[in-house]
PDB file of C-alpha atoms and ligand atoms in Angstrom:
ATOM      1  CA  MET A 262     288.593  51.312 182.217  1.00  0.00           C
ATOM      2  CA  SER A 263     287.541  47.811 183.243  1.00  0.00           C
ATOM      3  CA  ILE A 264     285.545  47.081 186.389  1.00  0.00           C
ATOM      4  CA  ALA A 265     288.651  45.470 187.912  1.00  0.00           C
ATOM      5  CA  GLU A 266     290.758  48.555 187.185  1.00  0.00           C
ATOM      6  CA  SER A 267     288.103  50.864 188.621  1.00  0.00           C
ATOM      7  CA  ILE A 268     287.882  48.791 191.798  1.00  0.00           C
ATOM      8  CA  ALA A 269     291.658  48.846 192.225  1.00  0.00           C
ATOM      9  CA  GLN A 270     291.728  52.595 191.716  1.00  0.00           C
ATOM     10  CA  VAL A 271     288.868  53.326 194.123  1.00  0.00           C
ATOM     11  CA  GLN A 272     290.360  50.968 196.740  1.00  0.00           C
ATOM     12  CA  ALA A 273     293.678  52.797 196.427  1.00  0.00           C
ATOM     13  CA  GLN A 274     291.927  56.140 196.897  1.00  0.00           C
ATOM     14  CA  ILE A 275     290.143  54.795 199.996  1.00  0.00           C
ATOM     15  CA  ARG A 276     293.461  53.545 201.457  1.00  0.00           C
ATOM     16  CA  ALA A 277     295.042  56.952 200.771  1.00  0.00           C
ATOM     17  CA  ALA A 278     292.128  58.801 202.395  1.00  0.00           C
ATOM     18  CA  GLU A 279     292.342  56.520 205.449  1.00  0.00           C
ATOM     19  CA  ALA A 280     296.069  57.148 205.763  1.00  0.00           C
ATOM     20  CA  ALA A 281     295.667  60.906 205.336  1.00  0.00           C
ATOM     21  CA  ALA A 282     293.089  60.909 208.145  1.00  0.00           C
ATOM     22  CA  GLY A 283     295.320  58.807 210.413  1.00  0.00           C
ATOM     23  CA  ARG A 284     292.919  55.892 210.200  1.00  0.00           C
ATOM     24  CA  ALA A 285     293.769  52.198 210.170  1.00  0.00           C
ATOM     25  CA  PRO A 286     294.051  50.574 206.724  1.00  0.00           C
ATOM     26  CA  LYS A 287     290.786  48.913 205.685  1.00  0.00           C
ATOM     27  CA  SER A 288     288.781  50.680 208.395  1.00  0.00           C
ATOM     28  CA  ALA A 289     286.535  51.832 205.525  1.00  0.00           C
ATOM     29  CA  THR A 290     284.829  49.166 203.413  1.00  0.00           C
ATOM     30  CA  LEU A 291     283.913  49.606 199.767  1.00  0.00           C
ATOM     31  CA  ILE A 292     280.342  48.620 198.943  1.00  0.00           C
ATOM     32  CA  ALA A 293     279.981  48.244 195.188  1.00  0.00           C
ATOM     33  CA  VAL A 294     276.529  49.564 194.255  1.00  0.00           C
ATOM     34  CA  SER A 295     275.358  47.119 191.627  1.00  0.00           C
ATOM     35  CA  LYS A 296     271.722  48.203 191.274  1.00  0.00           C
ATOM     36  CA  THR A 297     270.366  47.683 187.747  1.00  0.00           C
ATOM     37  CA  LYS A 298     273.689  46.077 186.735  1.00  0.00           C
ATOM     38  CA  PRO A 299     273.706  42.476 185.466  1.00  0.00           C
ATOM     39  CA  LEU A 300     275.101  39.493 187.325  1.00  0.00           C
ATOM     40  CA  SER A 301     278.025  39.455 184.901  1.00  0.00           C
ATOM     41  CA  ALA A 302     279.161  42.852 186.242  1.00  0.00           C
ATOM     42  CA  ILE A 303     278.970  41.546 189.816  1.00  0.00           C
ATOM     43  CA  GLN A 304     280.940  38.453 188.842  1.00  0.00           C
ATOM     44  CA  GLU A 305     283.580  40.618 187.202  1.00  0.00           C
ATOM     45  CA  ALA A 306     283.861  42.623 190.410  1.00  0.00           C
ATOM     46  CA  MET A 307     284.064  39.419 192.466  1.00  0.00           C
ATOM     47  CA  ALA A 308     286.917  38.208 190.287  1.00  0.00           C
ATOM     48  CA  ALA A 309     288.688  41.448 191.205  1.00  0.00           C
ATOM     49  CA  GLY A 310     288.266  40.660 194.911  1.00  0.00           C
ATOM     50  CA  GLN A 311     285.092  42.647 195.642  1.00  0.00           C
ATOM     51  CA  VAL A 312     283.004  41.065 198.425  1.00  0.00           C
ATOM     52  CA  SER A 313     280.393  43.666 199.413  1.00  0.00           C
ATOM     53  CA  PHE A 314     277.577  44.746 197.101  1.00  0.00           C
ATOM     54  CA  GLY A 315     274.770  47.258 197.542  1.00  0.00           C
ATOM     55  CA  GLU A 316     271.302  47.035 196.005  1.00  0.00           C
ATOM     56  CA  ASN A 317     268.411  49.527 196.114  1.00  0.00           C
ATOM     57  CA  TYR A 318     265.511  47.321 195.033  1.00  0.00           C
ATOM     58  CA  ALA A 319     264.310  44.537 197.293  1.00  0.00           C
ATOM     59  CA  GLN A 320     263.431  41.942 194.656  1.00  0.00           C
ATOM     60  CA  GLU A 321     266.631  42.656 192.751  1.00  0.00           C
ATOM     61  CA  LEU A 322     268.670  41.972 195.881  1.00  0.00           C
ATOM     62  CA  ARG A 323     266.724  38.772 196.478  1.00  0.00           C
ATOM     63  CA  ASP A 324     267.212  37.553 192.918  1.00  0.00           C
ATOM     64  CA  LYS A 325     270.923  38.342 192.762  1.00  0.00           C
ATOM     65  CA  ALA A 326     271.607  36.923 196.226  1.00  0.00           C
ATOM     66  CA  ASN A 327     269.745  33.734 195.287  1.00  0.00           C
ATOM     67  CA  GLU A 328     271.650  33.398 192.006  1.00  0.00           C
ATOM     68  CA  LEU A 329     274.997  33.760 193.729  1.00  0.00           C
ATOM     69  CA  GLU A 330     274.102  31.899 196.909  1.00  0.00           C
ATOM     70  CA  GLY A 331     277.021  30.122 198.546  1.00  0.00           C
ATOM     71  CA  GLN A 332     279.649  31.909 196.459  1.00  0.00           C
ATOM     72  CA  GLN A 333     282.771  33.240 198.088  1.00  0.00           C
ATOM     73  CA  VAL A 334     285.511  35.678 197.199  1.00  0.00           C
ATOM     74  CA  ASN A 335     288.919  34.555 198.452  1.00  0.00           C
ATOM     75  CA  GLY A 336     287.171  32.397 201.039  1.00  0.00           C
ATOM     76  CA  VAL A 337     284.862  35.198 202.238  1.00  0.00           C
ATOM     77  CA  PRO A 338     281.102  34.831 201.659  1.00  0.00           C
ATOM     78  CA  LEU A 339     279.431  37.484 199.514  1.00  0.00           C
ATOM     79  CA  ASP A 340     278.120  40.358 201.609  1.00  0.00           C
ATOM     80  CA  TRP A 341     274.883  42.084 200.542  1.00  0.00           C
ATOM     81  CA  HIS A 342     273.736  45.526 201.669  1.00  0.00           C
ATOM     82  CA  PHE A 343     270.279  46.930 201.114  1.00  0.00           C
ATOM     83  CA  ILE A 344     270.748  50.664 200.579  1.00  0.00           C
ATOM     84  CA  GLY A 345     267.400  51.776 199.143  1.00  0.00           C
ATOM     85  CA  SER A 346     264.291  52.892 200.923  1.00  0.00           C
ATOM     86  CA  LEU A 347     262.394  49.811 202.009  1.00  0.00           C
ATOM     87  CA  GLN A 348     258.625  49.369 201.999  1.00  0.00           C
ATOM     88  CA  ARG A 349     257.300  47.209 204.777  1.00  0.00           C
ATOM     89  CA  ASN A 350     255.679  44.745 202.363  1.00  0.00           C
ATOM     90  CA  LYS A 351     259.104  44.107 200.785  1.00  0.00           C
ATOM     91  CA  VAL A 352     261.009  43.491 204.003  1.00  0.00           C
ATOM     92  CA  LYS A 353     260.681  39.755 203.445  1.00  0.00           C
ATOM     93  CA  TYR A 354     262.931  39.861 200.377  1.00  0.00           C
ATOM     94  CA  VAL A 355     265.797  41.498 202.183  1.00  0.00           C
ATOM     95  CA  VAL A 356     265.767  40.275 205.788  1.00  0.00           C
ATOM     96  CA  ASN A 357     268.209  37.419 206.437  1.00  0.00           C
ATOM     97  CA  ARG A 358     269.828  38.026 203.012  1.00  0.00           C
ATOM     98  CA  ALA A 359     271.407  41.442 203.560  1.00  0.00           C
ATOM     99  CA  SER A 360     274.064  41.744 206.254  1.00  0.00           C
ATOM    100  CA  LEU A 361     272.950  45.345 206.728  1.00  0.00           C
ATOM    101  CA  ILE A 362     269.751  47.209 205.859  1.00  0.00           C
ATOM    102  CA  HIS A 363     270.933  50.812 205.605  1.00  0.00           C
ATOM    103  CA  GLY A 364     267.719  52.772 205.231  1.00  0.00           C
ATOM    104  CA  VAL A 365     265.695  52.239 208.397  1.00  0.00           C
ATOM    105  CA  ASP A 366     263.867  55.470 209.145  1.00  0.00           C
ATOM    106  CA  SER A 367     260.816  54.541 211.226  1.00  0.00           C
ATOM    107  CA  LEU A 368     259.856  52.363 214.151  1.00  0.00           C
ATOM    108  CA  ARG A 369     257.185  50.669 212.017  1.00  0.00           C
ATOM    109  CA  LEU A 370     259.776  49.592 209.474  1.00  0.00           C
ATOM    110  CA  GLY A 371     262.101  48.437 212.262  1.00  0.00           C
ATOM    111  CA  GLN A 372     259.243  46.451 213.775  1.00  0.00           C
ATOM    112  CA  ALA A 373     258.494  44.797 210.430  1.00  0.00           C
ATOM    113  CA  ILE A 374     262.165  43.791 210.088  1.00  0.00           C
ATOM    114  CA  SER A 375     262.249  42.571 213.677  1.00  0.00           C
ATOM    115  CA  ASP A 376     259.144  40.415 213.072  1.00  0.00           C
ATOM    116  CA  ARG A 377     260.814  38.706 210.099  1.00  0.00           C
ATOM    117  CA  ALA A 378     264.376  38.365 211.341  1.00  0.00           C
ATOM    118  CA  SER A 379     265.426  34.849 212.202  1.00  0.00           C
ATOM    119  CA  GLY A 380     268.774  35.906 213.673  1.00  0.00           C
ATOM    120  CA  GLN A 381     270.156  39.345 214.435  1.00  0.00           C
ATOM    121  CA  GLN A 382     269.438  41.521 211.387  1.00  0.00           C
ATOM    122  CA  GLY A 383     271.950  44.352 211.100  1.00  0.00           C
ATOM    123  CA  ILE A 384     270.422  47.776 210.472  1.00  0.00           C
ATOM    124  CA  LEU A 385     271.496  51.376 210.048  1.00  0.00           C
ATOM    125  CA  VAL A 386     269.235  54.337 210.684  1.00  0.00           C
ATOM    126  CA  SER A 387     269.102  56.692 207.714  1.00  0.00           C
ATOM    127  CA  VAL A 388     269.202  60.372 208.546  1.00  0.00           C
ATOM    128  CA  ASN A 389     267.721  63.095 206.353  1.00  0.00           C
ATOM    129  CA  MET A 390     270.499  65.610 206.997  1.00  0.00           C
ATOM    130  CA  GLY A 391     269.086  68.512 205.059  1.00  0.00           C
ATOM    131  CA  GLY A 392     265.473  68.105 206.162  1.00  0.00           C
ATOM    132  CA  GLU A 393     264.449  67.615 202.536  1.00  0.00           C
ATOM    133  CA  GLY A 394     260.805  66.652 202.250  1.00  0.00           C
ATOM    134  CA  SER A 395     261.450  64.626 199.111  1.00  0.00           C
ATOM    135  CA  LYS A 396     263.960  62.271 200.722  1.00  0.00           C
ATOM    136  CA  SER A 397     263.526  59.367 203.072  1.00  0.00           C
ATOM    137  CA  GLY A 398     265.389  59.331 206.352  1.00  0.00           C
ATOM    138  CA  VAL A 399     264.574  60.457 209.856  1.00  0.00           C
ATOM    139  CA  PRO A 400     265.143  64.141 210.725  1.00  0.00           C
ATOM    140  CA  ILE A 401     268.424  64.699 212.519  1.00  0.00           C
ATOM    141  CA  GLU A 402     266.597  65.972 215.617  1.00  0.00           C
ATOM    142  CA  SER A 403     264.753  62.694 216.141  1.00  0.00           C
ATOM    143  CA  ALA A 404     267.413  60.245 214.919  1.00  0.00           C
ATOM    144  CA  LEU A 405     268.822  59.245 218.303  1.00  0.00           C
ATOM    145  CA  ALA A 406     265.358  58.830 219.812  1.00  0.00           C
ATOM    146  CA  LEU A 407     264.510  56.417 216.973  1.00  0.00           C
ATOM    147  CA  CYS A 408     267.826  54.589 217.504  1.00  0.00           C
ATOM    148  CA  LYS A 409     266.907  54.045 221.165  1.00  0.00           C
ATOM    149  CA  GLU A 410     263.532  52.562 220.206  1.00  0.00           C
ATOM    150  CA  LEU A 411     265.086  50.274 217.568  1.00  0.00           C
ATOM    151  CA  ALA A 412     267.973  49.172 219.778  1.00  0.00           C
ATOM    152  CA  VAL A 413     265.648  47.256 222.097  1.00  0.00           C
ATOM    153  CA  LEU A 414     263.649  45.391 219.434  1.00  0.00           C
ATOM    154  CA  PRO A 415     264.383  41.646 219.298  1.00  0.00           C
ATOM    155  CA  GLY A 416     266.081  40.359 216.169  1.00  0.00           C
ATOM    156  CA  LEU A 417     267.620  43.734 215.293  1.00  0.00           C
ATOM    157  CA  ALA A 418     271.279  44.652 215.637  1.00  0.00           C
ATOM    158  CA  LEU A 419     271.561  48.421 215.366  1.00  0.00           C
ATOM    159  CA  ARG A 420     275.030  49.152 214.000  1.00  0.00           C
ATOM    160  CA  GLY A 421     275.142  52.808 212.965  1.00  0.00           C
ATOM    161  CA  LEU A 422     273.867  55.621 210.776  1.00  0.00           C
ATOM    162  CA  MET A 423     273.693  56.342 207.057  1.00  0.00           C
ATOM    163  CA  CYS A 424     272.952  59.433 204.985  1.00  0.00           C
ATOM    164  CA  ILE A 425     272.602  60.677 201.446  1.00  0.00           C
ATOM    165  CA  PRO A 426     273.487  64.344 201.897  1.00  0.00           C
ATOM    166  CA  PRO A 427     271.588  67.102 200.106  1.00  0.00           C
ATOM    167  CA  PRO A 428     273.260  68.753 197.133  1.00  0.00           C
ATOM    168  CA  GLU A 429     273.780  72.050 198.951  1.00  0.00           C
ATOM    169  CA  ALA A 430     277.159  72.727 200.487  1.00  0.00           C
ATOM    170  CA  GLY A 431     277.352  71.797 204.143  1.00  0.00           C
ATOM    171  CA  ASN A 432     279.312  69.762 206.639  1.00  0.00           C
ATOM    172  CA  TRP A 433     277.001  66.806 206.224  1.00  0.00           C
ATOM    173  CA  PHE A 434     279.558  64.056 206.789  1.00  0.00           C
ATOM    174  CA  GLN A 435     280.955  65.773 209.845  1.00  0.00           C
ATOM    175  CA  ASP A 436     277.437  66.355 211.181  1.00  0.00           C
ATOM    176  CA  LEU A 437     276.554  62.667 210.768  1.00  0.00           C
ATOM    177  CA  ALA A 438     279.832  61.601 212.430  1.00  0.00           C
ATOM    178  CA  GLU A 439     279.127  63.935 215.364  1.00  0.00           C
ATOM    179  CA  LEU A 440     275.591  62.601 215.688  1.00  0.00           C
ATOM    180  CA  ALA A 441     276.935  59.039 215.857  1.00  0.00           C
ATOM    181  CA  ALA A 442     279.528  60.082 218.443  1.00  0.00           C
ATOM    182  CA  GLU A 443     276.795  61.682 220.540  1.00  0.00           C
ATOM    183  CA  GLY A 444     274.756  58.478 220.231  1.00  0.00           C
ATOM    184  CA  ARG A 445     277.729  56.423 221.415  1.00  0.00           C
ATOM    185  CA  ARG A 446     278.113  58.713 224.424  1.00  0.00           C
ATOM    186  CA  GLN A 447     274.476  57.914 225.169  1.00  0.00           C
ATOM    187  CA  GLY A 448     275.241  54.192 225.018  1.00  0.00           C
ATOM    188  CA  LEU A 449     274.023  53.427 221.478  1.00  0.00           C
ATOM    189  CA  PRO A 450     276.065  50.955 219.362  1.00  0.00           C
ATOM    190  CA  LEU A 451     276.607  53.359 216.447  1.00  0.00           C
ATOM    191  CA  THR A 452     279.964  52.145 215.136  1.00  0.00           C
ATOM    192  CA  GLU A 453     279.163  52.114 211.409  1.00  0.00           C
ATOM    193  CA  LEU A 454     278.869  55.271 209.306  1.00  0.00           C
ATOM    194  CA  SER A 455     277.549  54.639 205.782  1.00  0.00           C
ATOM    195  CA  MET A 456     278.267  57.773 203.776  1.00  0.00           C
ATOM    196  CA  GLY A 457     280.010  58.783 200.576  1.00  0.00           C
ATOM    197  CA  MET A 458     279.282  57.854 196.952  1.00  0.00           C
ATOM    198  CA  SER A 459     281.222  58.113 193.674  1.00  0.00           C
ATOM    199  CA  ALA A 460     281.654  61.876 193.837  1.00  0.00           C
ATOM    200  CA  ASP A 461     282.594  62.265 197.481  1.00  0.00           C
ATOM    201  CA  PHE A 462     283.758  58.995 199.047  1.00  0.00           C
ATOM    202  CA  GLU A 463     287.232  60.326 199.888  1.00  0.00           C
ATOM    203  CA  ASP A 464     285.724  63.232 201.794  1.00  0.00           C
ATOM    204  CA  ALA A 465     283.438  60.784 203.603  1.00  0.00           C
ATOM    205  CA  VAL A 466     286.414  58.612 204.606  1.00  0.00           C
ATOM    206  CA  ALA A 467     288.184  61.735 205.875  1.00  0.00           C
ATOM    207  CA  HIS A 468     285.186  62.282 208.156  1.00  0.00           C
ATOM    208  CA  GLY A 469     285.023  58.731 209.454  1.00  0.00           C
ATOM    209  CA  ALA A 470     282.918  56.736 206.971  1.00  0.00           C
ATOM    210  CA  THR A 471     283.241  53.001 207.640  1.00  0.00           C
ATOM    211  CA  LEU A 472     281.129  52.053 204.601  1.00  0.00           C
ATOM    212  CA  VAL A 473     281.261  53.924 201.292  1.00  0.00           C
ATOM    213  CA  ARG A 474     278.653  53.156 198.617  1.00  0.00           C
ATOM    214  CA  VAL A 475     280.159  53.554 195.167  1.00  0.00           C
ATOM    215  CA  GLY A 476     278.274  52.713 191.982  1.00  0.00           C
ATOM    216  CA  SER A 477     278.936  54.655 188.796  1.00  0.00           C
ATOM    217  CA  ARG A 478     282.696  54.975 189.408  1.00  0.00           C
ATOM    218  CA  LEU A 479     282.923  51.175 189.292  1.00  0.00           C
ATOM    219  CA  PHE A 480     280.242  50.085 186.860  1.00  0.00           C
ATOM    220  CA  GLY A 481     279.679  53.156 184.695  1.00  0.00           C
ATOM    221  CA  ALA A 482     276.550  55.275 184.494  1.00  0.00           C
ATOM    222  CA  ARG A 483     273.238  53.551 185.163  1.00  0.00           C
ATOM    223  CA  GLY A 484     270.825  53.410 182.255  1.00  0.00           C
TER     224      GLY A 484
HETATM  225  C1  PLP B 792     271.779  55.073 198.541  1.00  0.00           C
HETATM  226  C2  PLP B 792     272.760  55.075 197.429  1.00  0.00           C
HETATM  227  N1  PLP B 792     274.061  55.065 197.714  1.00  0.00           N
HETATM  228  C3  PLP B 792     275.001  55.063 196.751  1.00  0.00           C
HETATM  229  C4  PLP B 792     274.675  55.065 195.407  1.00  0.00           C
HETATM  230  C5  PLP B 792     275.780  55.053 194.385  1.00  0.00           C
HETATM  231  O1  PLP B 792     275.883  56.293 193.783  1.00  0.00           O
HETATM  232  P1  PLP B 792     277.045  56.595 192.716  1.00  0.00           P
HETATM  233  O2  PLP B 792     276.679  55.899 191.460  1.00  0.00           O
HETATM  234  O3  PLP B 792     277.047  58.067 192.605  1.00  0.00           O
HETATM  235  O4  PLP B 792     278.313  56.086 193.294  1.00  0.00           O
HETATM  236  C6  PLP B 792     273.326  55.089 195.068  1.00  0.00           C
HETATM  237  C7  PLP B 792     272.949  55.079 193.667  1.00  0.00           C
HETATM  238  O5  PLP B 792     271.835  55.087 193.300  1.00  0.00           O
HETATM  239  C8  PLP B 792     272.352  55.099 196.093  1.00  0.00           C
HETATM  240  O6  PLP B 792     271.048  55.119 195.823  1.00  0.00           O
END
């Protein structure tokens, strides 16, 4: 299947999952995860109408964003998302290029982004749902406290939460959606939910994902 065909198919599945959940059409956005994929793959996706791309490595995002600077898809500027875990010394590559930095999991990282941001840098707080030591993300118990600290930093626009759920069965998407709802009740601007990948994006949309991050289903397995 071509990249264009895969995008059309995944978009159709997202629309169907939105409808099944009683959600508005296009209330979930497809982020095409293009990490390690060449510019030609991104350009093929752009030709198929894809606007939003996700990258995990800071310099790779910088290089691709620079290469494609100023390009639009149907009149809409390209929209980059940083979805990896970000080291503070690499913040400079991503800030002001990515519309959203998904993996903020500490006040120190938020501060480093805030120091570099020239406008309002969109961020999501990443939550380590399963408490796995090996994964980045803030523990669920302290996520809202971190959100409150980040929400008041200048130059940051806190927009929501993201997670990569553990492999064990669990209601991870529902738990993240409930955490965001609780945050909103407490006055936090947590409107975006970044969850769901190739294997489970429909389930994520059913539970309220506004951003799904899909890589291998669009571009094939990564080498
Ligand atoms: C944070 C994150 N989200 C989404 C993806 C895409 O995963 P998949 O290829 O399973 O769609 C990746 C891939 O590495 C990732 O690191």
